[in-house]
mmCIF file of C-alpha atoms and ligand atoms in Angstrom:
data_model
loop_
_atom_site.group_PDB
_atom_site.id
_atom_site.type_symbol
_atom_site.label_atom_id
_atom_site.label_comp_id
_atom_site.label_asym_id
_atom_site.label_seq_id
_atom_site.Cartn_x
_atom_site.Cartn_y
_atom_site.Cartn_z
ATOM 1 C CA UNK A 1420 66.195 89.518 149.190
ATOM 2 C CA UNK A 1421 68.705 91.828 149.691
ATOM 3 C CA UNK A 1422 68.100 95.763 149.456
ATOM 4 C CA UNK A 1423 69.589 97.827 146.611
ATOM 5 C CA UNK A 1424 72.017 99.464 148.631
ATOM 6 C CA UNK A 1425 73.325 96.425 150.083
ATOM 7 C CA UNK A 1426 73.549 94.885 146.699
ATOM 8 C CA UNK A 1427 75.738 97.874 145.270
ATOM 9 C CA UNK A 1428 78.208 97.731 148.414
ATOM 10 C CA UNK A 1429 78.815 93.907 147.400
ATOM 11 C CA UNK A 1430 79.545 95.417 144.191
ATOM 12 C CA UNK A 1431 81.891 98.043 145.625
ATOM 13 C CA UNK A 1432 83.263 95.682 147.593
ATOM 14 C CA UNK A 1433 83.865 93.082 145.083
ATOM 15 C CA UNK A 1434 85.452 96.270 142.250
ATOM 16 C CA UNK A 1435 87.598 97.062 145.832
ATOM 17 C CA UNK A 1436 89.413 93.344 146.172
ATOM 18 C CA UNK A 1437 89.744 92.790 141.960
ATOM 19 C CA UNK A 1438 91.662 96.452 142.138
ATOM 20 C CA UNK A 1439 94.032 95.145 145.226
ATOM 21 C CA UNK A 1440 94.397 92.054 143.790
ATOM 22 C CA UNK A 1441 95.497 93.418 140.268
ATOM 23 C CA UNK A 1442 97.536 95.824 141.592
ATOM 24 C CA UNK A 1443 99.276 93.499 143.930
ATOM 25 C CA UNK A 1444 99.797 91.201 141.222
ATOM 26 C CA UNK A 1445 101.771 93.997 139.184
ATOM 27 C CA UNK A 1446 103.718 95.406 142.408
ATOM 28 C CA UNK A 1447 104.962 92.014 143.662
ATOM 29 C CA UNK A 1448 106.521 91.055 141.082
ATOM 30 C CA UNK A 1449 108.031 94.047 140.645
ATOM 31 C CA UNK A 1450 109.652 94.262 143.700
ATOM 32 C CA UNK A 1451 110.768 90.349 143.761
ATOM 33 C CA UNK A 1452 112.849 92.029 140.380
ATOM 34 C CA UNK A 1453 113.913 94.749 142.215
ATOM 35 C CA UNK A 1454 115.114 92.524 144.786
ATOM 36 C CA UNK A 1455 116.571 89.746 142.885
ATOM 37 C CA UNK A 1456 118.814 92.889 140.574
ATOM 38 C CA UNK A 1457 120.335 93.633 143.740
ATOM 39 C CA UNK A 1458 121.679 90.521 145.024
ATOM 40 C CA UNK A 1459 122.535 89.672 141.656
ATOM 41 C CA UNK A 1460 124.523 92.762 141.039
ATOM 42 C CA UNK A 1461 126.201 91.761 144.740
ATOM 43 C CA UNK A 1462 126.542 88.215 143.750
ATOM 44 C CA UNK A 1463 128.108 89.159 140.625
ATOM 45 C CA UNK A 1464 130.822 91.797 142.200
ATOM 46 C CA UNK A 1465 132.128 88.879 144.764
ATOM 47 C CA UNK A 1466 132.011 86.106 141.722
ATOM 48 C CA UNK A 1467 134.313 88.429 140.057
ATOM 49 C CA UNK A 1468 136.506 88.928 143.270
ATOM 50 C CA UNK A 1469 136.637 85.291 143.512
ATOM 51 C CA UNK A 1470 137.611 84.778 140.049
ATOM 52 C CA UNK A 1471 140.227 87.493 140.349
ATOM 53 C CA UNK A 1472 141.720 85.081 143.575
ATOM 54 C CA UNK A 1473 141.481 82.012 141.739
ATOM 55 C CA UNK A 1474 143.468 83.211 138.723
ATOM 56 C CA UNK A 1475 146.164 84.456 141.324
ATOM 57 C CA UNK A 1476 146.175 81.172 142.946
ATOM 58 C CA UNK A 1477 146.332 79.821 139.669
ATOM 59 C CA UNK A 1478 149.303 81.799 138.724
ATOM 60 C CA UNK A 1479 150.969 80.407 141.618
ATOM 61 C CA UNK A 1480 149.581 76.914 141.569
ATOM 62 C CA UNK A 1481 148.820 75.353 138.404
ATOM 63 C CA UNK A 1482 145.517 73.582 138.727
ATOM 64 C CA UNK A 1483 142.529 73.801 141.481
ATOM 65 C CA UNK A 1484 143.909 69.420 141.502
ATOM 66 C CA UNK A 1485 147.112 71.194 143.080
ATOM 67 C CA UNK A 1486 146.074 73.756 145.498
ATOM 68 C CA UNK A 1487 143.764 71.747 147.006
ATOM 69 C CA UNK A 1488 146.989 68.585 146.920
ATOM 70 C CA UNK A 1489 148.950 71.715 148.782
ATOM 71 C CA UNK A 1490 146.278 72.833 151.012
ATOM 72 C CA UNK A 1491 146.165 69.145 152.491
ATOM 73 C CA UNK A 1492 149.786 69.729 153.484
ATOM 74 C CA UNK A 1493 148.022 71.900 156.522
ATOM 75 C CA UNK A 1494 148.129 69.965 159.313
ATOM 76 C CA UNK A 1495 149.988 69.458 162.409
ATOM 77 C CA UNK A 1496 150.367 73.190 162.762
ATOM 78 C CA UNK A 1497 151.158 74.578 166.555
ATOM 79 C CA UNK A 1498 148.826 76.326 167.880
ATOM 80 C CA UNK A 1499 150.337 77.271 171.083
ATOM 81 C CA UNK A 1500 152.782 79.881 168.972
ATOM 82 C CA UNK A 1501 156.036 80.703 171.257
ATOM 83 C CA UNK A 1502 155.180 84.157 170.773
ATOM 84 C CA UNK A 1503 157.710 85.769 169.567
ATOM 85 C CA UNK A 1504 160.642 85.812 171.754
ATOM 86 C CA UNK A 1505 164.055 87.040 170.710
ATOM 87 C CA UNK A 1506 166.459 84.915 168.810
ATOM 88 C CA UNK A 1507 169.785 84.951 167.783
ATOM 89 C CA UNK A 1508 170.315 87.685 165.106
ATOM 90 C CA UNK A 1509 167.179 89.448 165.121
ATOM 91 C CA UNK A 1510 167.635 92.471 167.327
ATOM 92 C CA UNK A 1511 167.453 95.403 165.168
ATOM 93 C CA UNK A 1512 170.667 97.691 164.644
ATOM 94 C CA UNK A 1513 169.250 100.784 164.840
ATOM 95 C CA UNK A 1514 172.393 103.034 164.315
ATOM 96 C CA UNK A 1515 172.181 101.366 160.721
ATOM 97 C CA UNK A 1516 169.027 102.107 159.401
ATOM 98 C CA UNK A 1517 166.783 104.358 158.512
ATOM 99 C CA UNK A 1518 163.530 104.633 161.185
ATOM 100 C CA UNK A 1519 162.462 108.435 160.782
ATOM 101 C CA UNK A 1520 159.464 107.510 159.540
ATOM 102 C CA UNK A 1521 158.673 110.581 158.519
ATOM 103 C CA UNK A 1522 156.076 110.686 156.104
ATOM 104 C CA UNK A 1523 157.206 113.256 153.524
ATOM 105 C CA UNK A 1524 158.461 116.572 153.950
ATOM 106 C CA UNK A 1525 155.447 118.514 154.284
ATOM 107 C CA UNK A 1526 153.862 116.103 156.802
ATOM 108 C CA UNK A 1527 157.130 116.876 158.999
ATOM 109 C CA UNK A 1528 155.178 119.966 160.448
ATOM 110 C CA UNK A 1529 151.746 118.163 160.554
ATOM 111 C CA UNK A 1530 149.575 115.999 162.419
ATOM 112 C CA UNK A 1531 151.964 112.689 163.849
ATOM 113 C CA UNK A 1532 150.265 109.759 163.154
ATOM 114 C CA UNK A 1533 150.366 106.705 165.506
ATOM 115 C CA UNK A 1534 150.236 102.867 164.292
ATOM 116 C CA UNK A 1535 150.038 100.161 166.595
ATOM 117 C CA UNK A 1536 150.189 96.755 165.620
ATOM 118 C CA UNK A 1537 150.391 93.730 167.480
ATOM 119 C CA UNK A 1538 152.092 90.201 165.648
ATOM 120 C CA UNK A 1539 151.650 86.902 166.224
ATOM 121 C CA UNK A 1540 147.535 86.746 167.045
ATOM 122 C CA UNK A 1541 145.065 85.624 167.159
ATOM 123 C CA UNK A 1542 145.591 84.711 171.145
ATOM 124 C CA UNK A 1543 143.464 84.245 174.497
ATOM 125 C CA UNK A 1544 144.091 87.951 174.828
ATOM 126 C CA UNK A 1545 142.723 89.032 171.167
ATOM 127 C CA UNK A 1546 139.162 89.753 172.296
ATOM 128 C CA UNK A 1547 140.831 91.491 175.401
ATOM 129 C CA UNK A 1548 142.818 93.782 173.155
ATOM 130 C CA UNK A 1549 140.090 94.316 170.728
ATOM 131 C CA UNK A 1550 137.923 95.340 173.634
ATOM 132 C CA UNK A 1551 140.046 98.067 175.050
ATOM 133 C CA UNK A 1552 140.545 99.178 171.442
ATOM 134 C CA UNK A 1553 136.573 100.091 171.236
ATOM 135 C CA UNK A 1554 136.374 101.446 174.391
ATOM 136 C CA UNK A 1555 138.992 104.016 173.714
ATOM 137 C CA UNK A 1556 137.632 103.991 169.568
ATOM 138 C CA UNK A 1557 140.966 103.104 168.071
ATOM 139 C CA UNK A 1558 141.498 101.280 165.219
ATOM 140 C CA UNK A 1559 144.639 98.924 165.053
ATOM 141 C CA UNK A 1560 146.489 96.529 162.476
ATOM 142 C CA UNK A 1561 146.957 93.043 163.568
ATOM 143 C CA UNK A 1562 149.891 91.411 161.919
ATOM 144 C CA UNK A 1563 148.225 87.631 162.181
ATOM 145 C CA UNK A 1564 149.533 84.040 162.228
ATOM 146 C CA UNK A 1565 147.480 81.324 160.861
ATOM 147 C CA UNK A 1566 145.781 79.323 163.525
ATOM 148 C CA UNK A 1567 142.967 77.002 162.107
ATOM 149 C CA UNK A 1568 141.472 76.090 165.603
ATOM 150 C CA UNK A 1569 137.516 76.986 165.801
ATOM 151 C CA UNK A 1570 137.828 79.001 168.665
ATOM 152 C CA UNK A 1571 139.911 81.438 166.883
ATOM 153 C CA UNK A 1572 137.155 82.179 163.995
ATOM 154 C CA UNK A 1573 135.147 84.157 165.458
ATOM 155 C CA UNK A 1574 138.463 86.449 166.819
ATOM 156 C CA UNK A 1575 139.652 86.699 163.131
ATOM 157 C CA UNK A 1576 135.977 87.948 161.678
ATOM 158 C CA UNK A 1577 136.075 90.384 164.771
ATOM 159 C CA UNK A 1578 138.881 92.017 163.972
ATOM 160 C CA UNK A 1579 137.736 92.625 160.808
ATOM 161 C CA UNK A 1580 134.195 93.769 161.462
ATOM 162 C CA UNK A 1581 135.327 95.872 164.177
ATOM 163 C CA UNK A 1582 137.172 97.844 161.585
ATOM 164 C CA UNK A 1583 140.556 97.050 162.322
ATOM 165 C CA UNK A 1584 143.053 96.481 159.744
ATOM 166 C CA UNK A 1585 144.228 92.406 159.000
ATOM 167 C CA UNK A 1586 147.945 92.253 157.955
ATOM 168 C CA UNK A 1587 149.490 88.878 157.029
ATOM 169 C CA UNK A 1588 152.321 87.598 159.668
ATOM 170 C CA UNK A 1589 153.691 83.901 158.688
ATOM 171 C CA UNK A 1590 151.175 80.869 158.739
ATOM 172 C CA UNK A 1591 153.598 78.830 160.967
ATOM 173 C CA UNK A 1592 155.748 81.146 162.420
ATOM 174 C CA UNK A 1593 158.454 78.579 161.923
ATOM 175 C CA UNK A 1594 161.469 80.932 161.217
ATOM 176 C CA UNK A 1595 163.545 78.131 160.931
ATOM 177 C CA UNK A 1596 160.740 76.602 158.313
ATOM 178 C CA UNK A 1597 159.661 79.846 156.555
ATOM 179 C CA UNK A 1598 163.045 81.200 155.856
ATOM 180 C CA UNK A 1599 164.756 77.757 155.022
ATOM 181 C CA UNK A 1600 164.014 77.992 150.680
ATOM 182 C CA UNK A 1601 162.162 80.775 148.876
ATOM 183 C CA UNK A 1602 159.547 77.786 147.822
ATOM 184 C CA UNK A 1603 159.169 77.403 151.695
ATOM 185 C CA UNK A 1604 158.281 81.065 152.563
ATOM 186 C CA UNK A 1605 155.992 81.269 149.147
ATOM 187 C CA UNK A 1606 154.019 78.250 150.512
ATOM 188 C CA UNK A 1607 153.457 79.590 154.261
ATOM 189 C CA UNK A 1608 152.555 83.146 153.129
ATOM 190 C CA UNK A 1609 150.494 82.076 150.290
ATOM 191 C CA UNK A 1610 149.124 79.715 152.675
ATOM 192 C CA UNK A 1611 148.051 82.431 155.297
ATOM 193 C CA UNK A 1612 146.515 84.820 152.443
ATOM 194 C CA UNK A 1613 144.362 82.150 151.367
ATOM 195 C CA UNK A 1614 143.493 81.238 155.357
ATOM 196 C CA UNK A 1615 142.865 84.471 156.074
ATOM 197 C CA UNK A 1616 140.122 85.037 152.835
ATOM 198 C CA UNK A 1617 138.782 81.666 153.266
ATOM 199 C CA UNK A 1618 138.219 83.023 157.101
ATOM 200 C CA UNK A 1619 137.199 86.387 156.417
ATOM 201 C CA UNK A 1620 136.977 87.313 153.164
ATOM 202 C CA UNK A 1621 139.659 89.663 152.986
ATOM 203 C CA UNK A 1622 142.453 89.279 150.602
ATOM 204 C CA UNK A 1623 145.375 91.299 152.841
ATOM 205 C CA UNK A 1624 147.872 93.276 151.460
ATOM 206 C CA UNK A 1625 149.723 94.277 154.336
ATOM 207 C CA UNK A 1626 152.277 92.103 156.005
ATOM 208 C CA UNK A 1627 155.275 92.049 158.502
ATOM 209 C CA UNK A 1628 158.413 89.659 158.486
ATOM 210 C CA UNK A 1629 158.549 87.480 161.737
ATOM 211 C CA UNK A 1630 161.862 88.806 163.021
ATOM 212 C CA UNK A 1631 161.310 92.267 160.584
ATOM 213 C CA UNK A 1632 163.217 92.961 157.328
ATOM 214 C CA UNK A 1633 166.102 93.593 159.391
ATOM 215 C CA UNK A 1634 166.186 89.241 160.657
ATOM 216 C CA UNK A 1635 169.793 87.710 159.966
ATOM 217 C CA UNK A 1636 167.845 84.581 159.839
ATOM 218 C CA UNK A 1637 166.462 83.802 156.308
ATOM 219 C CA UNK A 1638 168.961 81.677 154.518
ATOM 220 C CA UNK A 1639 167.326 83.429 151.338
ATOM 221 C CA UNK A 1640 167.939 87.419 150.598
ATOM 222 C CA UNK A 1641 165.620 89.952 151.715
ATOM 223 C CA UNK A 1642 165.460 90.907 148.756
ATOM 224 C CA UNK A 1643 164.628 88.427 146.711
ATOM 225 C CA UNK A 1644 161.644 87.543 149.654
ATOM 226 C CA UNK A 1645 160.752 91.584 149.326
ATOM 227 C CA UNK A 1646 160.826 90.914 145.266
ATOM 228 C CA UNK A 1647 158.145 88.234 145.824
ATOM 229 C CA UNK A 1648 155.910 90.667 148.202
ATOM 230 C CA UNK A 1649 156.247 93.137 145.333
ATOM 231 C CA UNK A 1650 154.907 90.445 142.897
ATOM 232 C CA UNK A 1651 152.177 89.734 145.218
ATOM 233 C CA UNK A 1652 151.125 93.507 145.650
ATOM 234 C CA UNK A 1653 151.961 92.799 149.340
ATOM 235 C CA UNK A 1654 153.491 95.610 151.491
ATOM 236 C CA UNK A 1655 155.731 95.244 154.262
ATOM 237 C CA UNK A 1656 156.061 96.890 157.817
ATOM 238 C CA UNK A 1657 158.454 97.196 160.148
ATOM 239 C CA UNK A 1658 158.953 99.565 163.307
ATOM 240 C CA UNK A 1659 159.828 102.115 164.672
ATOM 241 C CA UNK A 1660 158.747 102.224 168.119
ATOM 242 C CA UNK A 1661 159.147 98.883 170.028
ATOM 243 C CA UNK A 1662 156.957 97.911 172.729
ATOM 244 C CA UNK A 1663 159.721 95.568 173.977
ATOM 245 C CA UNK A 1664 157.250 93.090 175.400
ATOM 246 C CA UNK A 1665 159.129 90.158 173.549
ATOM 247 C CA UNK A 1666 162.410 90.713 175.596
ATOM 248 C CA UNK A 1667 162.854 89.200 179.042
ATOM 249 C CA UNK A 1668 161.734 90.730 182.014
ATOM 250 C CA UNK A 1669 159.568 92.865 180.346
ATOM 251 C CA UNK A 1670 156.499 94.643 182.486
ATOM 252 C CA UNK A 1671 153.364 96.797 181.908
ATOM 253 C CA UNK A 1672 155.963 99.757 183.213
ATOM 254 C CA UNK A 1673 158.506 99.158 180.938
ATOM 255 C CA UNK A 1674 156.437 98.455 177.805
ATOM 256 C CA UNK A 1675 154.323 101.451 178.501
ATOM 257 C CA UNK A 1676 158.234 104.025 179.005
ATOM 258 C CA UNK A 1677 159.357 102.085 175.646
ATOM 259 C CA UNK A 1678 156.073 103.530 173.913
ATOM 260 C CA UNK A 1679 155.223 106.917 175.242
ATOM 261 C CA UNK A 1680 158.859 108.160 175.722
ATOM 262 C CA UNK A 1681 159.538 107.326 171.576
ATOM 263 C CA UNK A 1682 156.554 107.941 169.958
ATOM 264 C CA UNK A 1683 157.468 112.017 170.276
ATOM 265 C CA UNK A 1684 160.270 110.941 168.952
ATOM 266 C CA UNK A 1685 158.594 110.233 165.262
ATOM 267 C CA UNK A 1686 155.715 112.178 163.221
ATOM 268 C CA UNK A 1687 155.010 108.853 161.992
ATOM 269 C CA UNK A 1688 155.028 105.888 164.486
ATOM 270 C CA UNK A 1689 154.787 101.906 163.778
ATOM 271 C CA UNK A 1690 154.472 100.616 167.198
ATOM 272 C CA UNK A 1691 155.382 96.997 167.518
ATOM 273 C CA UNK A 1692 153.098 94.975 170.123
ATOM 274 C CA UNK A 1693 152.231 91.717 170.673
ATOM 275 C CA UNK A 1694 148.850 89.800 170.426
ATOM 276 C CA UNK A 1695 150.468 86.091 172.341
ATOM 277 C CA UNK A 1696 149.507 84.102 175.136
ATOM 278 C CA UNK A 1697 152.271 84.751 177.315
ATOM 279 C CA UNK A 1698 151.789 88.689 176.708
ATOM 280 C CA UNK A 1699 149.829 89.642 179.318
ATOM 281 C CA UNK A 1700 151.548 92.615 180.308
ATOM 282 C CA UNK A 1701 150.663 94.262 176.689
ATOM 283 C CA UNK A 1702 147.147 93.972 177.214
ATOM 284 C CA UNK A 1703 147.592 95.479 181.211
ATOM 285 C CA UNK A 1704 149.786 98.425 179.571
ATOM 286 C CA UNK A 1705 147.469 99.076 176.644
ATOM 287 C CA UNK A 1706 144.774 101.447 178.710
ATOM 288 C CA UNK A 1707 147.133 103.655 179.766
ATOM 289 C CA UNK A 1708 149.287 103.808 176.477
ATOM 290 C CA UNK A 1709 146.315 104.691 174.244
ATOM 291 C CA UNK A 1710 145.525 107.694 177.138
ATOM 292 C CA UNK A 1711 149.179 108.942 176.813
ATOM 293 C CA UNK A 1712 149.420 109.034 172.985
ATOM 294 C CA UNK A 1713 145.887 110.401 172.285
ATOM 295 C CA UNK A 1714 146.622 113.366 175.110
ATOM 296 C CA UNK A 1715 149.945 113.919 172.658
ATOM 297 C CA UNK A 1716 149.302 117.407 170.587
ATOM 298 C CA UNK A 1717 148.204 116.716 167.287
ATOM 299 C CA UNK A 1718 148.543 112.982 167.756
ATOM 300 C CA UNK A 1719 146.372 110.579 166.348
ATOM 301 C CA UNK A 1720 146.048 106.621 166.350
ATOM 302 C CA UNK A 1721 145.112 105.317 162.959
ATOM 303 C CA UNK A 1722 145.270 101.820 161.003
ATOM 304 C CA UNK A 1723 147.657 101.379 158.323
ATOM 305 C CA UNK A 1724 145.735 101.519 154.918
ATOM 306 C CA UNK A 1725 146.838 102.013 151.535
ATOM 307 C CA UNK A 1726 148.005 105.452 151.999
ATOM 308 C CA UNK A 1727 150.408 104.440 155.305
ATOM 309 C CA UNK A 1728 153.704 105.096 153.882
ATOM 310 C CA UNK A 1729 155.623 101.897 155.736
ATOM 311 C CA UNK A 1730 158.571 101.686 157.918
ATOM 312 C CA UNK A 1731 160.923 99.257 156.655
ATOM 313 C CA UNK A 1732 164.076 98.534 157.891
ATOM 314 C CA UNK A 1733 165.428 97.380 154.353
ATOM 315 C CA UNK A 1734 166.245 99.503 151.575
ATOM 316 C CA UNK A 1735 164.155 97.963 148.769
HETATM 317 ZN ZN1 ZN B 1894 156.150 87.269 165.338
#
């Protein structure tokens, strides 16, 4: 038999566990709600970014049945790029246009801003780069190519989650491909958008011409290309300050002088780099380049954003 008292702490006992199981009957599902709102409200925001892409692609494209016929058409790309080396008609005239760069007029007197961007990544040397870039804490732009290999996956996602900026470059960098029809230069940098979202999510709105705005290449006008950008909400960059590491015979001395002796030169810099396998010099230069322009009075490195007013070589 048991005792009175023990009897009436079974009771306790028993009122204890009915309470706790009540209430954590009530607060469960609560929380499984509260959980469950969240992810939808998350889910929902990227369907509707999704949906926003598709009816762009659809604009563009005519049926999903066609973009995925076009998308097929990716294959036999080169992944060893050339880089970017110099070709006939593409040096820039700089006695005929316009590279101030200055921002606007009241900016003149005000902090210079710094830009560097490197073209034609990702590369062996991308995870270099993006290292010395967090060491010093800069932030870049990284005017990319589309290279579908696996190993270069990861390098695309890092630039992105390591806060740099991702700016569109050509898909093939074919100039002799890209710049042959307008249908031709539509499909590689519609191409490389899509690449790039499929890759990382990010639609990019930032882009540079292989060769610049300035390139006596394209068989089709600037303009009519720039017209297209403008449809796309795409904006283009040039440069104003040339690291020079795509001309022959160029060394971590000389790309470091064409840097630091013209960035004073500018309140507003574009620097012109390159990410490329062949480029090794860039990443050996980069150090000491970063140290020079951030000991510059009121200089700072930034990415380009939305508010970067470009440098374009063109007149639009
Ligand atoms: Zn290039």
């Amino acid at each position: 038999m048991e005792s009175k008292k023990q009897y009436s702490k079974r009771i306790r006992n028993l009122r204890r566990l009915i309470l706790t199981t009540v209430a954590a009957a009530c607060l469960i599902p609560t929380c499984i709600c509260v959980i469950l709102a969240i992810r939808y409200d998350r889910l929902n925001d990227r369907y509707e970014q999704s949906e926003a892409n598709l009816a762009w692609y659809r604009d563009r494209y005519g049926s999903e049945k066609e973009i995925l016929s076009s998308s097929e058409e990716v294959t036999g790309v080169d992944s060893s790029f050339p880089g970017s080396e110099p070709i006939d008609g593409m040096d820039v005239d700089y006695a005929t246009i316009d590279v101030s760069g200055a921002q606007n007029p009241e900016d003149i007197e005000g902090t210079r801003y710094v830009y560097l961007t490197f073209d034609d990544g990702p590369s062996t040397y991308t995870d270099d780069i993006l290292d010395i870039l967090a060491e010093y804490d800069v932030k870049a732009t990284f005017f990319v190519c589309g290279k579908p290999d696996a190993k270069y996956t990861d390098v695309y996602k890092r630039i992105v989650s390591d806060g740099h900026t991702l700016g569109m470059h050509s898909y093939s960098h074919k100039y002799s491909e890209i710049y042959s029809s307008m249908d031709s230069y539509k499909a590689d940098l519609d191409k490389l958008r899509i690449f790039l979202y499929e890759t990382t999510g990010v639609w990019s709105k930032y882009y540079r011409f292989p060769g610049g705005s300035s390139n006596k290449v394209s068989k089709v006008p600037i303009t009519e290309l720039v017209d297209y950008l403008d449809s796309s909400e795409i904006t283009f960059f040039d440069w104003n300050v040339s690291a020079g590491d795509d001309r022959a015979g160029a060394t971590k001395d000389t790309i470091y002088a064409n840097i630091v002796n013209n960035v004073p030169r500018f309140k507003h810099c574009i620097v012109l780099m390159h990410d490329a396998a062949d480029k090794r010099s860039t990443v050996d230069a980069l150090p000491e380049i970063i140290e020079a322009i951030q000991a510059m009075d009121d200089t700072v490195i930034v990415p380009i954003t939305d508010d970067t007013l470009p440098v374009q070589h063109i007149n639009k």
